Coordinates of C-alpha atoms in Angstrom, one line a residue:
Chain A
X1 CA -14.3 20.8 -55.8
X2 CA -17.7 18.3 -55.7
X3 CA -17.5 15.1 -56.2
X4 CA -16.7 13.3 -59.2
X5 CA -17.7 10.4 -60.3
X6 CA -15.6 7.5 -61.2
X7 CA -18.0 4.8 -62.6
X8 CA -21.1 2.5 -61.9
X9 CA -22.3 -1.2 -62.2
X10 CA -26.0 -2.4 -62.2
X11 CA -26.5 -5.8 -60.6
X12 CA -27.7 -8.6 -62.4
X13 CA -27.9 -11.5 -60.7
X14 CA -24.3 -11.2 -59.8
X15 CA -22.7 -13.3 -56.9
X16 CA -20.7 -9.7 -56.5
X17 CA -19.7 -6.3 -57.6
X18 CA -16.6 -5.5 -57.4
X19 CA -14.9 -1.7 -58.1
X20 CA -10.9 -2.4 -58.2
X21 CA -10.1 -0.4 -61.7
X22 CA -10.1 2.0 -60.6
X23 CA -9.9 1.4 -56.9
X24 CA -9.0 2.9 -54.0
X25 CA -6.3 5.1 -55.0
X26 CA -4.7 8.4 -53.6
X27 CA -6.5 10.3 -56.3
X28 CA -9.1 11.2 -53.7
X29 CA -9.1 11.7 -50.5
X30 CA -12.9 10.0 -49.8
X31 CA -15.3 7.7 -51.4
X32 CA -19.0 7.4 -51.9
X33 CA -20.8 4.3 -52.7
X34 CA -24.8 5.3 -53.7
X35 CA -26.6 2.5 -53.9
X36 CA -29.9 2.5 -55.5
X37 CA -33.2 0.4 -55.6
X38 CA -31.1 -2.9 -54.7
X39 CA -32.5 -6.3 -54.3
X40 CA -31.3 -9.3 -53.5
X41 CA -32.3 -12.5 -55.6
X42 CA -33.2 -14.2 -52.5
X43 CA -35.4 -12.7 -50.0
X44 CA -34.1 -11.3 -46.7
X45 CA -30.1 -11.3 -47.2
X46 CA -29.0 -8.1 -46.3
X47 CA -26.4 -6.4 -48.4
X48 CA -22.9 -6.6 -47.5
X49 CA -19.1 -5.3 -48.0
X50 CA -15.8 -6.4 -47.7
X51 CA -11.9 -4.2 -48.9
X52 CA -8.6 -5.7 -49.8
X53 CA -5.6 -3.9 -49.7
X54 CA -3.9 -5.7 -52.6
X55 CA -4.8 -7.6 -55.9
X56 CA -3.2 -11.4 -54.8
X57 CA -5.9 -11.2 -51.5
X58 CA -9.0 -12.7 -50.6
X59 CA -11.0 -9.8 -48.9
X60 CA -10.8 -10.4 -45.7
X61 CA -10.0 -7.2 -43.9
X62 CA -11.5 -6.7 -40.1
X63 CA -13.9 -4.6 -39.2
X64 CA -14.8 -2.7 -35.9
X65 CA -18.4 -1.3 -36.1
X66 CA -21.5 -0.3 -34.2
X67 CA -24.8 -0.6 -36.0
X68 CA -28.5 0.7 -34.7
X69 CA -31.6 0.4 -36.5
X70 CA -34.6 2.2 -36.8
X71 CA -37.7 1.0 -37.7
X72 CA -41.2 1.7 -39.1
X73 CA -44.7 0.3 -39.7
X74 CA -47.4 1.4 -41.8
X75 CA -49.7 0.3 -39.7
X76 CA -48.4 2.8 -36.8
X77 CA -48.4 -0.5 -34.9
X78 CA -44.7 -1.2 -34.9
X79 CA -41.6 1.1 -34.3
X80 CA -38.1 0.1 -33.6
X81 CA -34.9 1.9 -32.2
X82 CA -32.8 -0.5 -31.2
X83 CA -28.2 -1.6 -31.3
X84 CA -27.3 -4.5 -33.1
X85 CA -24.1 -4.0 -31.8
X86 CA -22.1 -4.2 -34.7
X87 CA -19.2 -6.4 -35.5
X88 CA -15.8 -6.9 -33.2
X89 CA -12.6 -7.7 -35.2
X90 CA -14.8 -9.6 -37.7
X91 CA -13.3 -10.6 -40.8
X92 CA -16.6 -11.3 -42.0
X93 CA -18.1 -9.0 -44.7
X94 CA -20.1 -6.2 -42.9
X95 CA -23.7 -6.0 -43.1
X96 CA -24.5 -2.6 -44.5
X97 CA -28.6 -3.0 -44.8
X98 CA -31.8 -4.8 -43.1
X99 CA -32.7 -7.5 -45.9
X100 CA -36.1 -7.4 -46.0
X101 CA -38.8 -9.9 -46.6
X102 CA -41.0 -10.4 -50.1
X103 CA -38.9 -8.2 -51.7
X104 CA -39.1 -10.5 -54.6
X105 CA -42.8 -9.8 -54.6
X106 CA -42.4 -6.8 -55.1
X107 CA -40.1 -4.7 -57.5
X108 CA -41.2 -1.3 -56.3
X109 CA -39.4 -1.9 -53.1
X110 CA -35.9 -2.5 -52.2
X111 CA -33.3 -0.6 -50.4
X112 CA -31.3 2.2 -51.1
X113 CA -28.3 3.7 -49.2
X114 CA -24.9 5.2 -49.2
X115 CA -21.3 4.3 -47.8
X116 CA -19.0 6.6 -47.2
X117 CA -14.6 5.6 -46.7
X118 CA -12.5 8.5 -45.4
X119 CA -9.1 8.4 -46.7
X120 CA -8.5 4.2 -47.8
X121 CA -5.5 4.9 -49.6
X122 CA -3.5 6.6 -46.3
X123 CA -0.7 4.4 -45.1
X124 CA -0.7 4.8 -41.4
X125 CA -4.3 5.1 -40.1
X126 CA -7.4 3.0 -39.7
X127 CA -10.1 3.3 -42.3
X128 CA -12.7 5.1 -41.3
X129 CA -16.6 4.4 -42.5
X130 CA -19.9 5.1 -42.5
X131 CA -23.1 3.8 -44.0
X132 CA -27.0 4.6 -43.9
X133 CA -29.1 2.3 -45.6
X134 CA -32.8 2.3 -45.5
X135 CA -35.0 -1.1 -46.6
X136 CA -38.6 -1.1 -47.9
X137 CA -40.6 -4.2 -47.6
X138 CA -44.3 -6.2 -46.8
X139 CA -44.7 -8.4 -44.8
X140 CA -48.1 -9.7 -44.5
X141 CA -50.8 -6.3 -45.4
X142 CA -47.8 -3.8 -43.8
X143 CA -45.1 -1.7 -45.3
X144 CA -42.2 -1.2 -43.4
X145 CA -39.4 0.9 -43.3
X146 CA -35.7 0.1 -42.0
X147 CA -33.0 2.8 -40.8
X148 CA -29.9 0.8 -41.0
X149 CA -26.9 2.7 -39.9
X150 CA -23.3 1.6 -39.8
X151 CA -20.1 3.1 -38.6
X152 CA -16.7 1.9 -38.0
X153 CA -13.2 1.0 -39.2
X154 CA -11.3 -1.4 -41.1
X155 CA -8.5 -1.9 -38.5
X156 CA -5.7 -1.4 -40.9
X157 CA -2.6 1.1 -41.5
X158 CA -2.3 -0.2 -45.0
X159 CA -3.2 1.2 -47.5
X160 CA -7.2 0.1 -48.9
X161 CA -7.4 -0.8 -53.0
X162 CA -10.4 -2.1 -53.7
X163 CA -14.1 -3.1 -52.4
X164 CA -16.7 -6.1 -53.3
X165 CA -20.3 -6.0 -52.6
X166 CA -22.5 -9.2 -52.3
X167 CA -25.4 -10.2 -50.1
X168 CA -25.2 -10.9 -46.5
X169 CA -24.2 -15.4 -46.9
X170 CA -25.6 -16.1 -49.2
X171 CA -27.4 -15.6 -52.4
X172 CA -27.3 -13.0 -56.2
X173 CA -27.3 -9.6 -56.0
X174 CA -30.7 -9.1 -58.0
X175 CA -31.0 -5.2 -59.5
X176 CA -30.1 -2.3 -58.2
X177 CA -27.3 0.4 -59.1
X178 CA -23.9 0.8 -57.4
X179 CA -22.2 3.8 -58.1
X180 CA -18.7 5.2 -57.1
X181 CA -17.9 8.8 -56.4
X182 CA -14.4 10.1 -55.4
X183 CA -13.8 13.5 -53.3
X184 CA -10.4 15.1 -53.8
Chain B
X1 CA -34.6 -28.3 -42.1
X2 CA -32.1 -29.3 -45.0
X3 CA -28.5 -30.0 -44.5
X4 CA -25.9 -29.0 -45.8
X5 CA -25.5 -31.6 -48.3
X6 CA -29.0 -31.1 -49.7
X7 CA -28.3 -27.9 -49.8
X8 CA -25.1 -28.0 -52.0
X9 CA -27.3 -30.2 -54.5
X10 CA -30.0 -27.6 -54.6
X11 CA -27.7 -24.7 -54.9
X12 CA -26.1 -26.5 -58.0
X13 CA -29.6 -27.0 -60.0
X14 CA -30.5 -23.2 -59.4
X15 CA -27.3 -21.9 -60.0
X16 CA -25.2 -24.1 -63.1
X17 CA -23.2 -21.0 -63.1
X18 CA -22.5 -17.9 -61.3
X19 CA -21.1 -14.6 -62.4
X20 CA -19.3 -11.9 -61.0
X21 CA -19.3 -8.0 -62.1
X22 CA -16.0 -6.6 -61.9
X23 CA -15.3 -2.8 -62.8
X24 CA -18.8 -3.2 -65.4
X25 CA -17.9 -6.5 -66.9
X26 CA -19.4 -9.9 -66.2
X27 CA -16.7 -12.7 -65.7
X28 CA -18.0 -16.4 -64.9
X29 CA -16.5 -17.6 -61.6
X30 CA -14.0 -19.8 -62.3
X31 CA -14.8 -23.6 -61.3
X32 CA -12.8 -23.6 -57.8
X33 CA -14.4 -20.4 -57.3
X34 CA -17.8 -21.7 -58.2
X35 CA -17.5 -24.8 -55.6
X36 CA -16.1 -22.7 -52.9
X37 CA -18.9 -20.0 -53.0
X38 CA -21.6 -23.0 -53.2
X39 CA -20.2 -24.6 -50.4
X40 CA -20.2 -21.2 -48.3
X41 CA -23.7 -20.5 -49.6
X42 CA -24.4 -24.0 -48.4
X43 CA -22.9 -23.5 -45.0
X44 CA -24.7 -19.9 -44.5
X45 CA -28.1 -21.4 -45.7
X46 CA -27.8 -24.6 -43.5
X47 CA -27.3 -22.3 -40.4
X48 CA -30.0 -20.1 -41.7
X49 CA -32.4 -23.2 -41.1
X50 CA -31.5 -23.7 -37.9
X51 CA -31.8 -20.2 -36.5
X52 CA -35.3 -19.7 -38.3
X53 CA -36.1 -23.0 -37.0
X54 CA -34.9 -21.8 -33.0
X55 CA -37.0 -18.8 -33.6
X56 CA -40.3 -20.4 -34.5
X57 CA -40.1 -23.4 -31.9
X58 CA -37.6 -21.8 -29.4
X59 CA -35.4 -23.9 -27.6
X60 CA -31.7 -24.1 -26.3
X61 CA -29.3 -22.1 -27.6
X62 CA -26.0 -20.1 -26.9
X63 CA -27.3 -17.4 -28.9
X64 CA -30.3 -17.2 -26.4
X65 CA -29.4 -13.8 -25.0
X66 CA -29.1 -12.3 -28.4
X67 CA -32.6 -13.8 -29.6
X68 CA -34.4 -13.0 -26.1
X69 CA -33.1 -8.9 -27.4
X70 CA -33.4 -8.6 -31.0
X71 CA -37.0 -7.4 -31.6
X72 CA -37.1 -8.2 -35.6
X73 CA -37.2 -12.0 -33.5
X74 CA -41.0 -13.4 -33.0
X75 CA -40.9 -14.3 -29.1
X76 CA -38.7 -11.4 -27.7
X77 CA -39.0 -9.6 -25.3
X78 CA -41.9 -6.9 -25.7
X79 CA -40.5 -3.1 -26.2
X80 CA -39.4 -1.1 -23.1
X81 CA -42.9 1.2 -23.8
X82 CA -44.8 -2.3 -23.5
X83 CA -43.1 -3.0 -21.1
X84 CA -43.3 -0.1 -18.4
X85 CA -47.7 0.2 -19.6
X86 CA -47.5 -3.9 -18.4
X87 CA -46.0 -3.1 -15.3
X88 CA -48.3 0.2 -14.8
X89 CA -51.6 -2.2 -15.0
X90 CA -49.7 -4.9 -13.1
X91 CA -49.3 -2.3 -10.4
X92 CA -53.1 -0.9 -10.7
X93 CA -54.6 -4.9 -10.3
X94 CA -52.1 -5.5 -7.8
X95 CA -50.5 -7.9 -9.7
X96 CA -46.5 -7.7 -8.7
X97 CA -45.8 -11.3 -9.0
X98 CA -45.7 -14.1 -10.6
X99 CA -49.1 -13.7 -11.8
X100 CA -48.8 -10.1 -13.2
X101 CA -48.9 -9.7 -17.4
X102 CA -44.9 -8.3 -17.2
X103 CA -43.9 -11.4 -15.2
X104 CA -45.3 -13.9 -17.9
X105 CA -44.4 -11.9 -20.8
X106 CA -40.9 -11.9 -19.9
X107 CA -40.9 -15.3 -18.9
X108 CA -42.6 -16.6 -22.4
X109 CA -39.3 -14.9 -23.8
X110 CA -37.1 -16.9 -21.2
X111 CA -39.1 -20.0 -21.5
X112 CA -38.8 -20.0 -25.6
X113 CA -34.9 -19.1 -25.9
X114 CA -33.5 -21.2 -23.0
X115 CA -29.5 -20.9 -21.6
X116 CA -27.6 -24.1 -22.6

């Protein structure tokens, strides 16, 4: 069986998306989060996530991650492969995309990427993810394109029931689609 | 460079309200939650200032080793490929000290994000 999808929100100037009706439930064994053509409403905050494993909480899971980044120039100038390390115990949301700068000058760019969750509603393992996110933007007369890759855990046994999406500190979420899928 | 306070008042005339989307629906933050998530916007953007102002004036900073490595930062250290062709000139001038192009380059990086 494919995947199925369970709904989708479009940003509009929203402080956060969140996807908690349905959540997380045992209905399917992974989760796929594509998101599409974001922008932030500020320039350069980087998209970010953060789970709860109840309703009465205040999404503050911890995260474990690495994160690398590859990068690109138009000009054939500029290139990037580099580790950002990631987060360590971080209750922090987790930065899932490069920001980029200008955006807002431009509407034809923005990022797009996926995150994936491997079994959130399972009661006595961490919760596995992973993310790829790539970023268009200008800065000055050159393009560029940013690889922004994620993967780690949310370093809980219980069980996962929701997420919440919102830029990186600070700032709207501007446009862009966000759409759940569920694997059984 | 604002503070944090200027930025709380700046936040507030942008932003009179602030919305969140919640399963496709649009729900207006409720006033404590309005306050808190200007004040954290505040507090992010107030640090923001100060690390963009670090990166394009250097100076002292615990954070030195991280700036000195992330390439997306103006005044890091060159790439690894830049690096090696610096030394392989440096080595053809005869130029393995403190006068060679890899030696200064990597000391504008150390001279710009200092240890506290």
């Amino acid at each position: 069986m494919g995947w199925t999808h369970i709904q989708t929100q479009t940003a509009s100037n929203d402080s956060e998306i969140d996807f908690d009706d349905p959540g997380f439930t045992t209905d399917y064994h992974e989760y796929l989060f594509l998101v599409t053509n974001y922008q932030p409403v500020t320039d350069s905050k980087h998209l970010a996530f953060q789970v709860d494993v109840g309703t009465g909480t205040t999404y503050g899971q911890t995260f474990t991650s690495s994160q690398f980044t590859a990068g690109h120039g138009t000009n054939d100038a500029w290139s990037l492969l580099e580790n950002h390390g990631g987060q360590s115990g971080d209750a922090g949301f987790q930065q899932l995309s490069y920001g980029g700068e200008a955006l807002s000058n431009y509407p034809e760019m923005g990022v797009s990427g996926y995150l994936r969750f491997f079994d959130p509603s399972n009661g006595v393992h961490i919760k596995h993810f992973e993310s790829v996110f790539n970023t268009h933007y200008k800065s000055g007369t050159t393009e560029y394109i940013i690889d922004y890759r994620v993967a780690g855990y949310v370093d809980t046994t219980t069980a996962i029931t929701r997420i919440r999406f919102e830029p990186k500190d600070s700032g709207n979420l501007g446009v862009g689609k966000f759409a759940m899928y569920g694997l059984s | 460079m604002a503070t944090k306070a200027e930025h709380i008042t700046t936040l507030k005339a942008s932003h009179s309200s602030l919305h969140r989307q919640v399963n496709g629906v649009r729900v207006a933050l409720s006033d404590s939650e309005y306050e808190a998530k200007i004040d954290a916007w505040a507090t992010a953007n107030a640090a923001t200032d100060v690390r963009n102002a670090l990166i394009a004036s250097g100076g002292e900073s615990s954070d030195y080793a991280a700036l000195r490595t992330d390439s997306m930062v103006d005044g890091s250290y060159p790439s690894i490929p830049d690096q090696l062709d610096m030394l392989f000139h440096d080595i053809t001038d005869g130029k393995l000290d403190e006068t060679g192009s890899w030696y200064l380059a990597i000391k504008a990086t150390k001279d710009k994000f200092t240890k506290p």
